[in-house]
Amino acid sequence: MGRQALKPPGDARQDLWIVQEMARRLGLDWNYGGAPDVFDEMRQAMPSIAGITWERLEEEGAVTYPCEKEGDPGEPVVFTDRFPTQSGRARMVPAKLISAAEQPDEEFPMVLITGRQLEHWHTGAMTRRAGVLDAIEPLPTASLNRADLARLGVAAGEVITVASRRGVISLHARADDATPEGAIFIPFCYHEAAANLLTNAALDPFGKIPEFKYCAVRVTRGGELAASRTRSAGHGA
């Protein structure tokens, strides 16, 4: 259950109000009194949540689905006895592993993994302007296993430079034994150390998805940090 924290400021309107106004101007008689009415209609159309009432959500905060009948605890495992096929069985299709387009080598011996950071969403366009969140994670960091830091002669907190065949960035090293040896993790929310300057745009041959989560990089001690956008703009902690 997600609850409203603030009233919309100024002339801002709730999404439900906007959607209903658009519908009415298209000639549809939409008159939902609020989120509970929308959820009740969803229950009628979606058997997997038919057993979850709005009142139960308000009381419990969350209900595991599928929950097809009121009062049921919900099913933490979706398929227990059969799959939703005519035979009740699943079709398993073997898949061949396709190696990444760029593998580590002597020149670029480590693997770069990029992703989100808990405190900053995607590129940080909003979260890095939030003083509380920026105070928690104000600077770009690269997470490495302690064994790799020792091999590189780098102490946690020191500046390192990460280079690929496409670009170079400098940022602070962070010790993180959850990062496998031979790999380095960099969040992509910091424009001053933009991880995507390093990543490989090679496309998966089937899904056509860019290979942003894997490429070969070289890590060296030292480097020159770029200015932080939030600090230079007065938003930093």
PDB file of C-alpha atoms in Angstrom:
ATOM      1  CA  MET A   1       0.000   0.000   0.000  1.00  0.00           C
ATOM      2  CA  GLY A   2       1.412   3.311  -1.040  1.00  0.00           C
ATOM      3  CA  ARG A   3      -0.034   6.268   0.817  1.00  0.00           C
ATOM      4  CA  GLN A   4      -0.162   9.930  -0.228  1.00  0.00           C
ATOM      5  CA  ALA A   5       2.465  11.963   1.607  1.00  0.00           C
ATOM      6  CA  LEU A   6       1.670  15.520   0.405  1.00  0.00           C
ATOM      7  CA  LYS A   7      -1.160  17.416  -1.204  1.00  0.00           C
ATOM      8  CA  PRO A   8      -0.461  18.408  -4.840  1.00  0.00           C
ATOM      9  CA  PRO A   9       1.013  21.931  -4.878  1.00  0.00           C
ATOM     10  CA  GLY A  10      -0.512  24.801  -6.828  1.00  0.00           C
ATOM     11  CA  ASP A  11      -2.463  23.687  -9.893  1.00  0.00           C
ATOM     12  CA  ALA A  12      -1.027  20.155  -9.851  1.00  0.00           C
ATOM     13  CA  ARG A  13      -3.601  17.350  -9.980  1.00  0.00           C
ATOM     14  CA  GLN A  14      -3.679  13.681  -9.025  1.00  0.00           C
ATOM     15  CA  ASP A  15      -3.032  11.243 -11.881  1.00  0.00           C
ATOM     16  CA  LEU A  16      -6.512   9.743 -11.439  1.00  0.00           C
ATOM     17  CA  TRP A  17      -8.105  13.184 -11.870  1.00  0.00           C
ATOM     18  CA  ILE A  18      -6.092  13.782 -15.045  1.00  0.00           C
ATOM     19  CA  VAL A  19      -6.956  10.382 -16.529  1.00  0.00           C
ATOM     20  CA  GLN A  20     -10.660  10.824 -15.784  1.00  0.00           C
ATOM     21  CA  GLU A  21     -10.744  14.313 -17.292  1.00  0.00           C
ATOM     22  CA  MET A  22      -9.135  12.974 -20.470  1.00  0.00           C
ATOM     23  CA  ALA A  23     -11.656  10.121 -20.571  1.00  0.00           C
ATOM     24  CA  ARG A  24     -14.631  12.439 -20.120  1.00  0.00           C
ATOM     25  CA  ARG A  25     -13.457  14.699 -22.915  1.00  0.00           C
ATOM     26  CA  LEU A  26     -13.268  11.612 -25.114  1.00  0.00           C
ATOM     27  CA  GLY A  27     -16.919  10.933 -24.328  1.00  0.00           C
ATOM     28  CA  LEU A  28     -16.458   8.314 -21.580  1.00  0.00           C
ATOM     29  CA  ASP A  29     -18.478   8.504 -18.375  1.00  0.00           C
ATOM     30  CA  TRP A  30     -15.688   7.768 -15.912  1.00  0.00           C
ATOM     31  CA  ASN A  31     -16.493   8.569 -12.291  1.00  0.00           C
ATOM     32  CA  TYR A  32     -14.082   6.895  -9.927  1.00  0.00           C
ATOM     33  CA  GLY A  33     -14.320   8.212  -6.400  1.00  0.00           C
ATOM     34  CA  GLY A  34     -10.688   7.369  -5.674  1.00  0.00           C
ATOM     35  CA  ALA A  35      -8.057   4.663  -5.698  1.00  0.00           C
ATOM     36  CA  PRO A  36     -10.310   2.110  -3.897  1.00  0.00           C
ATOM     37  CA  ASP A  37     -12.795   2.253  -6.795  1.00  0.00           C
ATOM     38  CA  VAL A  38     -10.022   1.667  -9.336  1.00  0.00           C
ATOM     39  CA  PHE A  39      -8.629  -1.218  -7.314  1.00  0.00           C
ATOM     40  CA  ASP A  40     -12.097  -2.806  -7.039  1.00  0.00           C
ATOM     41  CA  GLU A  41     -12.366  -2.763 -10.833  1.00  0.00           C
ATOM     42  CA  MET A  42      -8.905  -4.280 -11.113  1.00  0.00           C
ATOM     43  CA  ARG A  43     -10.019  -7.127  -8.824  1.00  0.00           C
ATOM     44  CA  GLN A  44     -12.884  -7.889 -11.213  1.00  0.00           C
ATOM     45  CA  ALA A  45     -10.521  -8.069 -14.191  1.00  0.00           C
ATOM     46  CA  MET A  46      -7.527  -9.817 -12.547  1.00  0.00           C
ATOM     47  CA  PRO A  47      -8.181 -13.199 -10.888  1.00  0.00           C
ATOM     48  CA  SER A  48      -4.749 -13.092  -9.247  1.00  0.00           C
ATOM     49  CA  ILE A  49      -5.840 -10.246  -6.910  1.00  0.00           C
ATOM     50  CA  ALA A  50      -9.564 -11.006  -6.706  1.00  0.00           C
ATOM     51  CA  GLY A  51      -9.236 -12.041  -3.065  1.00  0.00           C
ATOM     52  CA  ILE A  52      -7.485  -8.867  -1.929  1.00  0.00           C
ATOM     53  CA  THR A  53      -9.854  -6.181  -0.708  1.00  0.00           C
ATOM     54  CA  TRP A  54      -8.888  -2.542  -0.263  1.00  0.00           C
ATOM     55  CA  GLU A  55      -9.832  -2.797   3.409  1.00  0.00           C
ATOM     56  CA  ARG A  56      -7.420  -5.701   3.874  1.00  0.00           C
ATOM     57  CA  LEU A  57      -4.652  -3.743   2.207  1.00  0.00           C
ATOM     58  CA  GLU A  58      -5.268  -0.805   4.527  1.00  0.00           C
ATOM     59  CA  GLU A  59      -5.180  -3.083   7.549  1.00  0.00           C
ATOM     60  CA  GLU A  60      -2.220  -5.299   6.595  1.00  0.00           C
ATOM     61  CA  GLY A  61      -0.213  -2.956   4.343  1.00  0.00           C
ATOM     62  CA  ALA A  62       0.648  -5.758   1.908  1.00  0.00           C
ATOM     63  CA  VAL A  63      -0.826  -9.068   0.741  1.00  0.00           C
ATOM     64  CA  THR A  64       1.059 -11.709  -1.224  1.00  0.00           C
ATOM     65  CA  TYR A  65      -0.514 -12.504  -4.563  1.00  0.00           C
ATOM     66  CA  PRO A  66      -1.872 -14.496  -6.284  1.00  0.00           C
ATOM     67  CA  CYS A  67      -4.759 -14.386  -3.828  1.00  0.00           C
ATOM     68  CA  GLU A  68      -7.893 -15.468  -5.634  1.00  0.00           C
ATOM     69  CA  LYS A  69     -10.341 -15.774  -2.722  1.00  0.00           C
ATOM     70  CA  GLU A  70     -11.037 -13.367   0.118  1.00  0.00           C
ATOM     71  CA  GLY A  71      -9.456 -14.510   3.365  1.00  0.00           C
ATOM     72  CA  ASP A  72      -6.760 -16.615   1.689  1.00  0.00           C
ATOM     73  CA  PRO A  73      -3.201 -15.835   2.858  1.00  0.00           C
ATOM     74  CA  GLY A  74      -1.901 -15.623  -0.706  1.00  0.00           C
ATOM     75  CA  GLU A  75       0.499 -17.859  -2.583  1.00  0.00           C
ATOM     76  CA  PRO A  76       4.226 -17.075  -2.182  1.00  0.00           C
ATOM     77  CA  VAL A  77       4.940 -19.716  -4.872  1.00  0.00           C
ATOM     78  CA  VAL A  78       3.028 -19.067  -8.081  1.00  0.00           C
ATOM     79  CA  PHE A  79       3.012 -22.542  -9.638  1.00  0.00           C
ATOM     80  CA  THR A  80       2.852 -25.436  -7.153  1.00  0.00           C
ATOM     81  CA  ASP A  81       0.902 -28.265  -8.826  1.00  0.00           C
ATOM     82  CA  ARG A  82       0.622 -27.238 -12.480  1.00  0.00           C
ATOM     83  CA  PHE A  83       1.452 -24.503 -14.959  1.00  0.00           C
ATOM     84  CA  PRO A  84      -1.225 -22.464 -16.805  1.00  0.00           C
ATOM     85  CA  THR A  85      -1.020 -24.597 -19.948  1.00  0.00           C
ATOM     86  CA  GLN A  86      -3.472 -27.101 -21.436  1.00  0.00           C
ATOM     87  CA  SER A  87      -1.411 -30.025 -20.178  1.00  0.00           C
ATOM     88  CA  GLY A  88      -0.470 -28.374 -16.896  1.00  0.00           C
ATOM     89  CA  ARG A  89       3.179 -28.857 -17.711  1.00  0.00           C
ATOM     90  CA  ALA A  90       5.810 -26.257 -18.496  1.00  0.00           C
ATOM     91  CA  ARG A  91       7.858 -26.237 -21.656  1.00  0.00           C
ATOM     92  CA  MET A  92      11.561 -25.950 -20.949  1.00  0.00           C
ATOM     93  CA  VAL A  93      13.681 -24.671 -23.824  1.00  0.00           C
ATOM     94  CA  PRO A  94      17.471 -24.981 -23.620  1.00  0.00           C
ATOM     95  CA  ALA A  95      19.351 -21.791 -24.307  1.00  0.00           C
ATOM     96  CA  LYS A  96      22.937 -21.418 -25.433  1.00  0.00           C
ATOM     97  CA  LEU A  97      25.122 -19.076 -23.441  1.00  0.00           C
ATOM     98  CA  ILE A  98      26.362 -16.203 -25.584  1.00  0.00           C
ATOM     99  CA  SER A  99      29.586 -14.672 -24.333  1.00  0.00           C
ATOM    100  CA  ALA A 100      29.864 -10.933 -23.904  1.00  0.00           C
ATOM    101  CA  ALA A 101      31.129  -9.051 -26.940  1.00  0.00           C
ATOM    102  CA  GLU A 102      34.158  -7.800 -25.014  1.00  0.00           C
ATOM    103  CA  GLN A 103      36.165 -10.092 -22.747  1.00  0.00           C
ATOM    104  CA  PRO A 104      38.886  -9.100 -20.253  1.00  0.00           C
ATOM    105  CA  ASP A 105      42.451  -9.318 -21.567  1.00  0.00           C
ATOM    106  CA  GLU A 106      45.941  -8.202 -20.563  1.00  0.00           C
ATOM    107  CA  GLU A 107      45.273  -4.558 -21.452  1.00  0.00           C
ATOM    108  CA  PHE A 108      41.834  -4.392 -19.792  1.00  0.00           C
ATOM    109  CA  PRO A 109      41.829  -7.220 -17.229  1.00  0.00           C
ATOM    110  CA  MET A 110      38.731  -6.409 -15.128  1.00  0.00           C
ATOM    111  CA  VAL A 111      34.986  -6.609 -15.749  1.00  0.00           C
ATOM    112  CA  LEU A 112      32.844  -3.492 -15.302  1.00  0.00           C
ATOM    113  CA  ILE A 113      29.330  -3.892 -13.959  1.00  0.00           C
ATOM    114  CA  THR A 114      27.031  -0.849 -13.845  1.00  0.00           C
ATOM    115  CA  GLY A 115      23.708  -0.385 -12.105  1.00  0.00           C
ATOM    116  CA  ARG A 116      21.563   1.642  -9.761  1.00  0.00           C
ATOM    117  CA  GLN A 117      22.368   2.877  -6.301  1.00  0.00           C
ATOM    118  CA  LEU A 118      19.847   2.676  -3.453  1.00  0.00           C
ATOM    119  CA  GLU A 119      19.975   6.387  -2.669  1.00  0.00           C
ATOM    120  CA  HIS A 120      19.948   7.709  -6.250  1.00  0.00           C
ATOM    121  CA  TRP A 121      17.468   6.703  -8.923  1.00  0.00           C
ATOM    122  CA  HIS A 122      18.771   6.234 -12.463  1.00  0.00           C
ATOM    123  CA  THR A 123      20.705   9.384 -13.434  1.00  0.00           C
ATOM    124  CA  GLY A 124      19.957  11.143 -10.138  1.00  0.00           C
ATOM    125  CA  ALA A 125      18.044  13.957 -11.883  1.00  0.00           C
ATOM    126  CA  MET A 126      15.815  14.299  -8.804  1.00  0.00           C
ATOM    127  CA  THR A 127      17.472  12.316  -6.028  1.00  0.00           C
ATOM    128  CA  ARG A 128      20.789  14.153  -6.279  1.00  0.00           C
ATOM    129  CA  ARG A 129      18.902  17.388  -5.655  1.00  0.00           C
ATOM    130  CA  ALA A 130      17.525  15.959  -2.408  1.00  0.00           C
ATOM    131  CA  GLY A 131      19.784  17.159   0.415  1.00  0.00           C
ATOM    132  CA  VAL A 132      19.181  14.111   2.624  1.00  0.00           C
ATOM    133  CA  LEU A 133      19.960  11.604  -0.128  1.00  0.00           C
ATOM    134  CA  ASP A 134      22.926  13.566  -1.412  1.00  0.00           C
ATOM    135  CA  ALA A 135      24.333  13.720   2.124  1.00  0.00           C
ATOM    136  CA  ILE A 136      24.283   9.907   2.261  1.00  0.00           C
ATOM    137  CA  GLU A 137      25.937   9.379  -1.137  1.00  0.00           C
ATOM    138  CA  PRO A 138      27.397  12.703  -2.313  1.00  0.00           C
ATOM    139  CA  LEU A 139      30.320  11.398  -4.381  1.00  0.00           C
ATOM    140  CA  PRO A 140      30.777   8.823  -7.125  1.00  0.00           C
ATOM    141  CA  THR A 141      32.406   5.605  -5.963  1.00  0.00           C
ATOM    142  CA  ALA A 142      33.581   2.368  -7.515  1.00  0.00           C
ATOM    143  CA  SER A 143      33.131  -0.826  -5.503  1.00  0.00           C
ATOM    144  CA  LEU A 144      35.930  -3.394  -5.609  1.00  0.00           C
ATOM    145  CA  ASN A 145      36.720  -6.532  -3.680  1.00  0.00           C
ATOM    146  CA  ARG A 146      39.327  -5.997  -0.955  1.00  0.00           C
ATOM    147  CA  ALA A 147      41.610  -8.505  -2.667  1.00  0.00           C
ATOM    148  CA  ASP A 148      41.598  -6.394  -5.836  1.00  0.00           C
ATOM    149  CA  LEU A 149      42.237  -3.214  -3.853  1.00  0.00           C
ATOM    150  CA  ALA A 150      45.246  -4.866  -2.200  1.00  0.00           C
ATOM    151  CA  ARG A 151      46.541  -6.078  -5.554  1.00  0.00           C
ATOM    152  CA  LEU A 152      46.257  -2.560  -6.974  1.00  0.00           C
ATOM    153  CA  GLY A 153      47.832  -0.993  -3.877  1.00  0.00           C
ATOM    154  CA  VAL A 154      44.746   1.152  -3.317  1.00  0.00           C
ATOM    155  CA  ALA A 155      43.163   1.987   0.030  1.00  0.00           C
ATOM    156  CA  ALA A 156      39.405   2.435   0.373  1.00  0.00           C
ATOM    157  CA  GLY A 157      38.561   6.099  -0.215  1.00  0.00           C
ATOM    158  CA  GLU A 158      41.493   6.767  -2.537  1.00  0.00           C
ATOM    159  CA  VAL A 159      40.929   8.012  -6.067  1.00  0.00           C
ATOM    160  CA  ILE A 160      41.222   5.500  -8.883  1.00  0.00           C
ATOM    161  CA  THR A 161      40.939   5.821 -12.643  1.00  0.00           C
ATOM    162  CA  VAL A 162      38.833   3.358 -14.626  1.00  0.00           C
ATOM    163  CA  ALA A 163      39.441   3.142 -18.365  1.00  0.00           C
ATOM    164  CA  SER A 164      37.853   1.150 -21.160  1.00  0.00           C
ATOM    165  CA  ARG A 165      38.332   1.236 -24.929  1.00  0.00           C
ATOM    166  CA  ARG A 166      35.754   4.014 -25.049  1.00  0.00           C
ATOM    167  CA  GLY A 167      36.435   6.364 -22.167  1.00  0.00           C
ATOM    168  CA  VAL A 168      38.058   7.200 -18.836  1.00  0.00           C
ATOM    169  CA  ILE A 169      36.618   8.336 -15.492  1.00  0.00           C
ATOM    170  CA  SER A 170      38.109   8.943 -12.033  1.00  0.00           C
ATOM    171  CA  LEU A 171      36.286   8.362  -8.756  1.00  0.00           C
ATOM    172  CA  HIS A 172      36.752   7.109  -5.201  1.00  0.00           C
ATOM    173  CA  ALA A 173      37.374   3.426  -4.458  1.00  0.00           C
ATOM    174  CA  ARG A 174      35.050   1.620  -2.072  1.00  0.00           C
ATOM    175  CA  ALA A 175      35.842  -1.736  -0.445  1.00  0.00           C
ATOM    176  CA  ASP A 176      32.989  -4.165  -1.035  1.00  0.00           C
ATOM    177  CA  ASP A 177      33.492  -7.906  -0.658  1.00  0.00           C
ATOM    178  CA  ALA A 178      30.082  -8.491  -2.257  1.00  0.00           C
ATOM    179  CA  THR A 179      31.761  -7.488  -5.517  1.00  0.00           C
ATOM    180  CA  PRO A 180      33.488 -10.546  -7.017  1.00  0.00           C
ATOM    181  CA  GLU A 181      37.236 -10.493  -7.473  1.00  0.00           C
ATOM    182  CA  GLY A 182      38.119  -9.278 -10.942  1.00  0.00           C
ATOM    183  CA  ALA A 183      35.009  -7.098 -11.182  1.00  0.00           C
ATOM    184  CA  ILE A 184      34.223  -3.466 -10.410  1.00  0.00           C
ATOM    185  CA  PHE A 185      30.767  -1.973  -9.827  1.00  0.00           C
ATOM    186  CA  ILE A 186      29.982   1.663 -10.678  1.00  0.00           C
ATOM    187  CA  PRO A 187      26.567   3.349 -10.277  1.00  0.00           C
ATOM    188  CA  PHE A 188      25.496   5.292 -13.354  1.00  0.00           C
ATOM    189  CA  CYS A 189      23.886   8.221 -11.478  1.00  0.00           C
ATOM    190  CA  TYR A 190      26.952  10.494 -11.332  1.00  0.00           C
ATOM    191  CA  HIS A 191      27.459  12.769 -14.324  1.00  0.00           C
ATOM    192  CA  GLU A 192      30.916  13.769 -13.071  1.00  0.00           C
ATOM    193  CA  ALA A 193      32.026  10.134 -13.323  1.00  0.00           C
ATOM    194  CA  ALA A 194      29.597   8.855 -15.938  1.00  0.00           C
ATOM    195  CA  ALA A 195      29.792   5.078 -16.048  1.00  0.00           C
ATOM    196  CA  ASN A 196      28.272   4.967 -19.535  1.00  0.00           C
ATOM    197  CA  LEU A 197      31.377   6.645 -20.935  1.00  0.00           C
ATOM    198  CA  LEU A 198      32.975   3.239 -20.363  1.00  0.00           C
ATOM    199  CA  THR A 199      30.226   0.801 -21.324  1.00  0.00           C
ATOM    200  CA  ASN A 200      29.913  -1.142 -24.544  1.00  0.00           C
ATOM    201  CA  ALA A 201      27.013  -0.331 -26.888  1.00  0.00           C
ATOM    202  CA  ALA A 202      27.228  -3.716 -28.645  1.00  0.00           C
ATOM    203  CA  LEU A 203      23.724  -5.162 -29.097  1.00  0.00           C
ATOM    204  CA  ASP A 204      22.477  -8.566 -28.043  1.00  0.00           C
ATOM    205  CA  PRO A 205      21.797 -10.425 -31.334  1.00  0.00           C
ATOM    206  CA  PHE A 206      18.289 -11.469 -30.251  1.00  0.00           C
ATOM    207  CA  GLY A 207      16.934  -8.933 -27.752  1.00  0.00           C
ATOM    208  CA  LYS A 208      18.831  -5.994 -29.337  1.00  0.00           C
ATOM    209  CA  ILE A 209      19.652  -4.776 -25.822  1.00  0.00           C
ATOM    210  CA  PRO A 210      22.887  -2.774 -25.422  1.00  0.00           C
ATOM    211  CA  GLU A 211      25.564  -4.539 -23.400  1.00  0.00           C
ATOM    212  CA  PHE A 212      25.729  -1.911 -20.665  1.00  0.00           C
ATOM    213  CA  LYS A 213      26.272  -4.420 -17.853  1.00  0.00           C
ATOM    214  CA  TYR A 214      29.537  -5.985 -18.964  1.00  0.00           C
ATOM    215  CA  CYS A 215      32.741  -4.720 -20.527  1.00  0.00           C
ATOM    216  CA  ALA A 216      36.494  -4.913 -20.027  1.00  0.00           C
ATOM    217  CA  VAL A 217      38.223  -2.132 -18.054  1.00  0.00           C
ATOM    218  CA  ARG A 218      41.587  -1.210 -16.578  1.00  0.00           C
ATOM    219  CA  VAL A 219      41.873   0.221 -13.046  1.00  0.00           C
ATOM    220  CA  THR A 220      44.843   2.322 -11.929  1.00  0.00           C
ATOM    221  CA  ARG A 221      45.604   4.237  -8.765  1.00  0.00           C
ATOM    222  CA  GLY A 222      45.136   8.029  -8.750  1.00  0.00           C
ATOM    223  CA  GLY A 223      43.406  10.413 -11.100  1.00  0.00           C
ATOM    224  CA  GLU A 224      41.736  13.820 -11.271  1.00  0.00           C
ATOM    225  CA  LEU A 225      38.156  14.119 -10.068  1.00  0.00           C
ATOM    226  CA  ALA A 226      35.621  16.146 -12.019  1.00  0.00           C
ATOM    227  CA  ALA A 227      33.490  18.762 -10.260  1.00  0.00           C
ATOM    228  CA  SER A 228      30.242  17.519  -8.739  1.00  0.00           C
ATOM    229  CA  ARG A 229      27.054  18.977 -10.212  1.00  0.00           C
ATOM    230  CA  THR A 230      25.191  19.050  -6.890  1.00  0.00           C
ATOM    231  CA  ARG A 231      28.091  20.627  -4.989  1.00  0.00           C
ATOM    232  CA  SER A 232      28.788  23.233  -7.651  1.00  0.00           C
ATOM    233  CA  ALA A 233      25.074  24.091  -7.752  1.00  0.00           C
ATOM    234  CA  GLY A 234      24.849  24.452  -3.991  1.00  0.00           C
ATOM    235  CA  HIS A 235      22.745  21.333  -3.420  1.00  0.00           C
ATOM    236  CA  GLY A 236      25.406  19.166  -1.819  1.00  0.00           C
ATOM    237  CA  ALA A 237      25.744  18.329   1.838  1.00  0.00           C
TER     238      ALA A 237
END
